[in-house]
Short mmCIF file of C-alpha atoms in Angstrom, two decimals:
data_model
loop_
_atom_site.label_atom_id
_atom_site.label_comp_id
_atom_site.label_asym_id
_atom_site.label_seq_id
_atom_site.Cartn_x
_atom_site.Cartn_y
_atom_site.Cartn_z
CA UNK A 60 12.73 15.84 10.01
CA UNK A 61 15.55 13.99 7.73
CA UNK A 62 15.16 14.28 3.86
CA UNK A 63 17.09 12.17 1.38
CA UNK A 64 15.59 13.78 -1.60
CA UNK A 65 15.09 11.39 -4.87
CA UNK A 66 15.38 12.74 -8.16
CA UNK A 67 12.87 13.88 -10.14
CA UNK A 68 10.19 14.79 -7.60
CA UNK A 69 7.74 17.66 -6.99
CA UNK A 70 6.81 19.29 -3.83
CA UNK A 71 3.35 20.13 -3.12
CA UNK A 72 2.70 23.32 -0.69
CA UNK A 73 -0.37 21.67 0.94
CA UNK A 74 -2.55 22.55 4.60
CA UNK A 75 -4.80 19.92 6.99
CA UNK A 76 -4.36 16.89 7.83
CA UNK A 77 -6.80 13.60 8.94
CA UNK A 78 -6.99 11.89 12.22
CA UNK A 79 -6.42 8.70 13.19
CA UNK A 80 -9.69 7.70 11.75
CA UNK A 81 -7.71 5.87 9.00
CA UNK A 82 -5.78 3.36 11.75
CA UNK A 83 -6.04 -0.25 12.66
CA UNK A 84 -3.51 -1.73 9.48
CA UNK A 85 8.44 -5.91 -16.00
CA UNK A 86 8.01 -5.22 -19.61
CA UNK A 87 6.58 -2.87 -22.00
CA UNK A 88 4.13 -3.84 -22.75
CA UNK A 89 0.99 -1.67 -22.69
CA UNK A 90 -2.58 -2.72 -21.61
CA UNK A 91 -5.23 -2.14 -24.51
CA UNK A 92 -8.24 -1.45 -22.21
CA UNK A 93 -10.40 1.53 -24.05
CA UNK A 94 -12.37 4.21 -22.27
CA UNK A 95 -15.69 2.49 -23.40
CA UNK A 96 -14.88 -1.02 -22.87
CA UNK A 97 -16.12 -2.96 -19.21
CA UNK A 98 -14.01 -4.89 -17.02
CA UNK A 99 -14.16 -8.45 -17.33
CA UNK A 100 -13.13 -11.69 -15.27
CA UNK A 101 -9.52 -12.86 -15.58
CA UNK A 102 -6.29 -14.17 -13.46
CA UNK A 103 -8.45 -15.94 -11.02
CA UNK A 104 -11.22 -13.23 -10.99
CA UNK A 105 -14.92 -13.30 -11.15
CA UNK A 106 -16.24 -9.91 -11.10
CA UNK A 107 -19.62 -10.52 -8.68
CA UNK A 108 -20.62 -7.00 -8.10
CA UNK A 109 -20.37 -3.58 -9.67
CA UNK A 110 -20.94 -0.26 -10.13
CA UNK A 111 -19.25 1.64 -13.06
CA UNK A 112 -21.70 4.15 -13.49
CA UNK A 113 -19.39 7.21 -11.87
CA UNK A 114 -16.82 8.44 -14.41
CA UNK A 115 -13.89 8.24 -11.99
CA UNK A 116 -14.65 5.77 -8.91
CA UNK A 117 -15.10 2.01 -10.09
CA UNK A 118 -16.14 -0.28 -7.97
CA UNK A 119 -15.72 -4.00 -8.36
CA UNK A 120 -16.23 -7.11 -5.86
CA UNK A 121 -14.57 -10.55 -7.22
CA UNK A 122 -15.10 -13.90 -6.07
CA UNK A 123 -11.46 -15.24 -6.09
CA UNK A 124 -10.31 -18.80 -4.57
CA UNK A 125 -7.37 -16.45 -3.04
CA UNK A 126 -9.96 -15.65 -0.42
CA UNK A 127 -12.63 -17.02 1.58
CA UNK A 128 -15.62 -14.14 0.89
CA UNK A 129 -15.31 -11.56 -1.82
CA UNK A 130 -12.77 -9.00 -1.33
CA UNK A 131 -13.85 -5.28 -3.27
CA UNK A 132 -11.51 -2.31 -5.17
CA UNK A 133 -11.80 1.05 -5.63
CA UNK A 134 -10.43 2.01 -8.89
CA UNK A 135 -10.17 5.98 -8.98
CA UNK A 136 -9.48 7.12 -12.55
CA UNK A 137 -7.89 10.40 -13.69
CA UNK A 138 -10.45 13.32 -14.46
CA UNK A 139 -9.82 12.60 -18.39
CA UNK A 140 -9.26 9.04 -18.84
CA UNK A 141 -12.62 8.76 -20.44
CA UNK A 142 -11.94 10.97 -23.14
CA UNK A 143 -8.08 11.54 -23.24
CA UNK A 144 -7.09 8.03 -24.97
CA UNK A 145 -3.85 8.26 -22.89
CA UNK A 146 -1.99 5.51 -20.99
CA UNK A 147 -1.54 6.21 -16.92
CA UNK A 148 0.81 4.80 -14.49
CA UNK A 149 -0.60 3.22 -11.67
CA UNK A 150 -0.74 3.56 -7.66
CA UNK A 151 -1.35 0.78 -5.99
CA UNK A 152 -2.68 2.29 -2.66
CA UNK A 153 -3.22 -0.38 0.80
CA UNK A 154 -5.58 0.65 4.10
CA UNK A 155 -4.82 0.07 7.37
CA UNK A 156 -5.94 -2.73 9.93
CA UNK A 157 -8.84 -2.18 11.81
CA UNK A 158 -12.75 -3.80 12.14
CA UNK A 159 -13.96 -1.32 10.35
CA UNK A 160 -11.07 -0.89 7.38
CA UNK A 161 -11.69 -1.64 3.90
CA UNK A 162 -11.43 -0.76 0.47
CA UNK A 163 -13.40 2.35 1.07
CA UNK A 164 -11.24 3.64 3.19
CA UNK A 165 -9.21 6.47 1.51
CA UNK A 166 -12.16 7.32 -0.51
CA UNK A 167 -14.12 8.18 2.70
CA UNK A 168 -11.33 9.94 3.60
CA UNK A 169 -10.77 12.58 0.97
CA UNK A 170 -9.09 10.48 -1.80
CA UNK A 171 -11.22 11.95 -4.80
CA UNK A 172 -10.36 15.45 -3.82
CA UNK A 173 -6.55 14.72 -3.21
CA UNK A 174 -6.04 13.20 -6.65
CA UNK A 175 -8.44 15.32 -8.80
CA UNK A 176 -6.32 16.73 -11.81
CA UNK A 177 -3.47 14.40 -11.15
CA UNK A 178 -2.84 11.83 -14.18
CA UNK A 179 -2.99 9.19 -12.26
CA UNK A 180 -5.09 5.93 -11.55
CA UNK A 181 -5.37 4.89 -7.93
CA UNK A 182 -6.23 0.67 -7.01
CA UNK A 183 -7.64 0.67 -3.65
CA UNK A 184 -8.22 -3.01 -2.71
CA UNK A 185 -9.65 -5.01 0.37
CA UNK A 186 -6.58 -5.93 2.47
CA UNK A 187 -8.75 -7.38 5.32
CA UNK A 188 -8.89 -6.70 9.06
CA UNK A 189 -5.92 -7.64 10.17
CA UNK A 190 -4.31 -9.67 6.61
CA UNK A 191 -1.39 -8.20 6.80
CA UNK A 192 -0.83 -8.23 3.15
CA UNK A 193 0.04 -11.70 3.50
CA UNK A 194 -0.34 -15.73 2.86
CA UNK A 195 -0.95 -16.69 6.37
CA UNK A 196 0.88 -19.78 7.81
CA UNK A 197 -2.77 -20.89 9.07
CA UNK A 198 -6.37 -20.08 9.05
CA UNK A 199 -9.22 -21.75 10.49
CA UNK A 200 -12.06 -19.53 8.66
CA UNK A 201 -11.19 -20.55 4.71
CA UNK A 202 -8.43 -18.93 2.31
CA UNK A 203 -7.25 -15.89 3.14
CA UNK A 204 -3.93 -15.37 0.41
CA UNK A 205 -3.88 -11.39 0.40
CA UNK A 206 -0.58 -11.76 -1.17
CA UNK A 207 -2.30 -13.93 -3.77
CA UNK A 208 -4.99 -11.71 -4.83
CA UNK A 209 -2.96 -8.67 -4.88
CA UNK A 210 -0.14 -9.53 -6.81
CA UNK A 211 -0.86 -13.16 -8.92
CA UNK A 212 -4.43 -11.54 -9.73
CA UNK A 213 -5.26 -8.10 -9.12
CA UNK A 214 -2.11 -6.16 -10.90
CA UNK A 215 -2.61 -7.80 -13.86
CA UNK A 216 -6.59 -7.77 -14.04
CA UNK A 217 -5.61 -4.34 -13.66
CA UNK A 218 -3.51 -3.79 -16.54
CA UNK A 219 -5.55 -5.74 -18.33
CA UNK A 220 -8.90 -3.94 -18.16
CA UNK A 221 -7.44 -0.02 -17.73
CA UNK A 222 -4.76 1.69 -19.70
CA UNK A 223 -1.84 1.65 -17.48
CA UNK A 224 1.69 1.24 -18.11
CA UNK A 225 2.48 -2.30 -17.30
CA UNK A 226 6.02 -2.10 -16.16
CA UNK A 227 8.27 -1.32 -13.41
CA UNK A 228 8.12 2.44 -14.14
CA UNK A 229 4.46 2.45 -14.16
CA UNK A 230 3.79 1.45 -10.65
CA UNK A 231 3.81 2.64 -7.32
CA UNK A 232 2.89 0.97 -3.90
CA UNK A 233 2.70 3.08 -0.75
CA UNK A 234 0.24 2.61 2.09
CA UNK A 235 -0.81 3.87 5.75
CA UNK A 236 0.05 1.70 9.06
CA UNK A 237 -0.65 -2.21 8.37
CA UNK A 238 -0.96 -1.16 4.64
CA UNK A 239 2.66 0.94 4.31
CA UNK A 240 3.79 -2.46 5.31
CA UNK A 241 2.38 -4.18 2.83
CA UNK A 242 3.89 -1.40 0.46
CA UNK A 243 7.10 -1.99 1.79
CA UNK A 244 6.92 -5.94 1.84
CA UNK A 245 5.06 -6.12 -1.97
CA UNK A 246 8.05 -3.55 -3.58
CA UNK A 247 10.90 -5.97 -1.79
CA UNK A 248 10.08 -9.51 -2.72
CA UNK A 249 8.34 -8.26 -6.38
CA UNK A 250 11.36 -5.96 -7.26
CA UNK A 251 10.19 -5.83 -11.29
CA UNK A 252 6.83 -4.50 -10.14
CA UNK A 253 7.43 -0.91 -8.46
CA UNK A 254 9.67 1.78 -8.74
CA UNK A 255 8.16 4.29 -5.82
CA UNK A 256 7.18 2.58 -2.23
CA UNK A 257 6.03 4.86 0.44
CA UNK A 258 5.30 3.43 4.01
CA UNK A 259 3.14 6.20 6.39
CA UNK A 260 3.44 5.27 9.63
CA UNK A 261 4.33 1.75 8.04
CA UNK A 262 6.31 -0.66 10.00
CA UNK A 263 9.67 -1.41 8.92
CA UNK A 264 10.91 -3.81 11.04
CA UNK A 265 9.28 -7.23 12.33
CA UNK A 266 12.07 -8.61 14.50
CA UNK A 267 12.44 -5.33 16.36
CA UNK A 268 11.44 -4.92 20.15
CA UNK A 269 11.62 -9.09 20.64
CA UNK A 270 9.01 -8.96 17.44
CA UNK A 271 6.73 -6.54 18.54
CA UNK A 272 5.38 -6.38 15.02
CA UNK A 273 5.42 -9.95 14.02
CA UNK A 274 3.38 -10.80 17.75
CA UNK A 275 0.73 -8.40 17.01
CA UNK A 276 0.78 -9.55 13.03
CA UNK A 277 -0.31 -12.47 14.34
CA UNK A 278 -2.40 -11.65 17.53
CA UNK A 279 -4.25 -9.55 15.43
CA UNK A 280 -5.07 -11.48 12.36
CA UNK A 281 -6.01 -14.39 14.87
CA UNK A 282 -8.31 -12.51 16.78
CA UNK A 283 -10.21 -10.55 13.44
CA UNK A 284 -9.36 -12.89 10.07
CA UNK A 285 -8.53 -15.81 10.87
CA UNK A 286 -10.29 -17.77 13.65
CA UNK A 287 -7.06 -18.11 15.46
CA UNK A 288 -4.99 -18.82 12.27
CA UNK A 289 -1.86 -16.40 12.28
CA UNK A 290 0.10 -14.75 9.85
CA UNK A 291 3.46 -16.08 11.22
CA UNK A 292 3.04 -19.17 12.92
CA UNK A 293 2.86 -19.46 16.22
CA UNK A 294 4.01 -20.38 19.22
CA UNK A 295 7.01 -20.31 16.56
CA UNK A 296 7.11 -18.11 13.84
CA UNK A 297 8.03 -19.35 10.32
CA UNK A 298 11.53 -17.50 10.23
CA UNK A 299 11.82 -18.21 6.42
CA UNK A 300 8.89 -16.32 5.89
CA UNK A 301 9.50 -13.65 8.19
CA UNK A 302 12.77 -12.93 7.03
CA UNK A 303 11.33 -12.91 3.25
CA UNK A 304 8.59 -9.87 4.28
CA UNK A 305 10.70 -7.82 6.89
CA UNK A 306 11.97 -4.74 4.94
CA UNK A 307 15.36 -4.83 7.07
CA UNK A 308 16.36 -7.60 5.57
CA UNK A 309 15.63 -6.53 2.60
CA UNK A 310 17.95 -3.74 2.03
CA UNK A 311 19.16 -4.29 -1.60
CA UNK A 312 15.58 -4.78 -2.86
CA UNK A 313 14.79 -0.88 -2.54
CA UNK A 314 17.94 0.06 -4.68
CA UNK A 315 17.01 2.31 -7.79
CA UNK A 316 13.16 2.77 -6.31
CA UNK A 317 11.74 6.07 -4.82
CA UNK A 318 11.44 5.66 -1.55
CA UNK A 319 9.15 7.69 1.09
CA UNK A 320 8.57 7.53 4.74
CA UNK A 321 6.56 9.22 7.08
CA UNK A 322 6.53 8.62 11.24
CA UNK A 323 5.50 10.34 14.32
CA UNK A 324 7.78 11.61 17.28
CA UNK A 325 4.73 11.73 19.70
CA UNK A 326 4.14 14.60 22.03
CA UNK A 327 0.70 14.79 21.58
CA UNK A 328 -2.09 13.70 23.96
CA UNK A 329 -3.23 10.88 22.42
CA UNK A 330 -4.28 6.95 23.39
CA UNK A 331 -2.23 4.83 24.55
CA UNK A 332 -2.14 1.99 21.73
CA UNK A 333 -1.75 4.57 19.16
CA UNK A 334 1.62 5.64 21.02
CA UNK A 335 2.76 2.49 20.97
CA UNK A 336 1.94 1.75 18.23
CA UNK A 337 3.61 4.76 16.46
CA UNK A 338 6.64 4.24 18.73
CA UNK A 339 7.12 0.94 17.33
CA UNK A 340 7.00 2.33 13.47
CA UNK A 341 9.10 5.71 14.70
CA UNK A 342 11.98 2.63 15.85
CA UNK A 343 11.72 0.37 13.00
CA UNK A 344 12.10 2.95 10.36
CA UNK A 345 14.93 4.88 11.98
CA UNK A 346 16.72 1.67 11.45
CA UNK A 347 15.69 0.73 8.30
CA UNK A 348 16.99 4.15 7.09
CA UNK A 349 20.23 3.67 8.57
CA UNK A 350 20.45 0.35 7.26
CA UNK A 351 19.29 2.68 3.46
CA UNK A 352 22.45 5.18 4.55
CA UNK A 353 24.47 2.53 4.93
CA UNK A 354 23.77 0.89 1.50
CA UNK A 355 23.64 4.25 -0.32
CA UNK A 356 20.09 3.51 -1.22
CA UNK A 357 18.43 7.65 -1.29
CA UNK A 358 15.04 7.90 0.38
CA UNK A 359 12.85 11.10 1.79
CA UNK A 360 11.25 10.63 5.10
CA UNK A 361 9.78 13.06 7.31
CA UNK A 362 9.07 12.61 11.22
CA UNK A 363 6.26 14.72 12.24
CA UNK A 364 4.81 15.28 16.00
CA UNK A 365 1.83 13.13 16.65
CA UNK A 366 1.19 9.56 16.51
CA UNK A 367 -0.61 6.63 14.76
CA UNK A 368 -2.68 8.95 11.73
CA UNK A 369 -2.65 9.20 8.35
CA UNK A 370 -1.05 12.81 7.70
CA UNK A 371 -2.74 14.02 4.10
CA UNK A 372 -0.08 17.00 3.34
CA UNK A 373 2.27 14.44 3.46
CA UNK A 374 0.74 11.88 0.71
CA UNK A 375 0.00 15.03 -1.35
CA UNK A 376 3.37 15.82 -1.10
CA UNK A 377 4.19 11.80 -1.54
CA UNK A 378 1.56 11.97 -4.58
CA UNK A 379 3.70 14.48 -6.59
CA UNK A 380 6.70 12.77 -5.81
CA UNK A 381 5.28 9.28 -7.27
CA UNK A 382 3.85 10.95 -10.00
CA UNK A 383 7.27 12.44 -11.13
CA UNK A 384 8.88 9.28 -10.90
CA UNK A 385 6.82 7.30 -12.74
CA UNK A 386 6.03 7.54 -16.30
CA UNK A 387 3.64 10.21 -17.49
CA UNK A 388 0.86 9.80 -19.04
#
């Protein structure tokens, strides 16, 4: 394990872990949403379904012209927002790829209990199957703009209907597999919007491995999203576009943000696409963090055994670290 250790963090002494089961995928200005008030529609959003009833987990489903059905969020509240009357800084947290991924995903997975007593509101959003957190060059199923919904509409919906802090210090993006990608890609090409991006078992590198990443960004979304649409373009890729979402070009975008990474070294029994896959993340991010050294650019990462998974002492660990960054609440 390497550590580059950012300033002002906290580490978390924490045991377990989850399997694979999670796998394939500026201003100050303060929002002025109340405890008692509902969400409403806004930036392109028209709330369709929801359920508010739980005082932390809110659950909305929006019918958006960004995308073709109606993507959902999970928006976990702090144990006292409802009666605190504070402002909260915001984590923006993105699933993996995978038929059966979703918006639900982390809170199947444990996310309530990780995050109780933190002061801290989580976004959990759709991302898709296989969306890759992107605009697609094609689709031949209707609009699928993930990079649309999530930043032109979602963030600020968000700060619009919650009290958050609505600024670069009140944000954080991190994400597992296909989602620590889009973590990665989001904090790079929106600099003003996050200042802590954490990739677990996230690729960092499309053009790596004759574009391992990019040829199953788009082999994937073509065979689950988009009706044989692709992310990328295909047989050529749009390079413009692929240089604007690889992190490795990107170097000088993640300058004065926190930066976390998590990979595994294998050694583990363990199927064979999840190797690969991992082996692929293990690569890119060992260059991207040279690429970091060589900039100056301070980051923590940690390479565990074990492959493709979601490892949960690790975004406990990652949690505190975000949440020291930020602004507190």
């Amino acid at each position: 394990m390497s550590e580059h250790r950012p300033t002002r963090r906290n580490v978390l002494k924490a045991a377990g872990g989850l399997s694979a089961a999670l796998a394939l995928g500026a201003g100050g200005v303060l929002a002025t949403a109340t405890a008692a008030s509902a969400a409403g529609d806004g930036f392109g959003l028209h709330i369709v379904d929801h359920n508010e009833n739980d005082p932390r987990m809110k659950y909305y489903r929006f019918q958006t012209d960004a995308i073709g059905w109606n993507p959902g969020v999970n928006v976990l509240l702090p144990d006292d927002y409802a009666t605190s009357g504070r402002t909260y800084p915001v984590l923006y947290l993105f699933h993996g790829g995978g038929l059966t991924s979703d918006f639900i995903e982390f809170d199947r997975a444990g996310v309530r209990d990780w995050t109780a007593g933190k002061p801290i509101i989580v976004v959990m959003p759709d991302g898709g199957h296989a969306g890759w957190y992107s605009n697609p060059v094609s689709s031949n199923t209707g609009a699928r703009n993930w990079e649309t919904f999530h930043v032109a509409q979602l963030i600020p919906w968000i700060d619009a209907n919650f009290r958050t802090f609505a600024e670069y210090d009140g944000r954080a993006v991190a994400g597992f597999s296909m989602g620590g990608f889009g973590a990665l890609k989001y904090a790079a090409k929106y600099y003003g919007h996050f200042a802590s991006v954490s990739a677990h078992s996230g690729p960092a590198s499309l053009r790596r491995n004759l574009g391992a990443i990019v040829h199953w960004a788009n082999v994937s979304s073509a065979a689950a999203d988009l009706a044989g649409g692709t992310v990328y373009g295909a047989p050529l890729w749009d390079e413009a576009r692929v240089s604007a979402d690889n992190p490795v070009e990107r170097i000088e975008s993640y300058r004065n943000k926190r930066v976390f990474l998590v990979a595994g070294t294998g050694g583990q029994p363990v199927p064979w696409f999840s190797q690969v896959s991992e082996d692929n993340v293990l690569q890119g991010q060992r260059e991207f963090r040279g690429l970091l050294d060589g900039a100056g650019i301070p980051y923590e990462a940690h390479e565990e055994p074990g492959s493709h998974e979601f490892r949960v002492p690790l975004f406990l660990r990652d949690l505190d670290g975000i949440i020291g960054r930020l602004r507190k609440a």
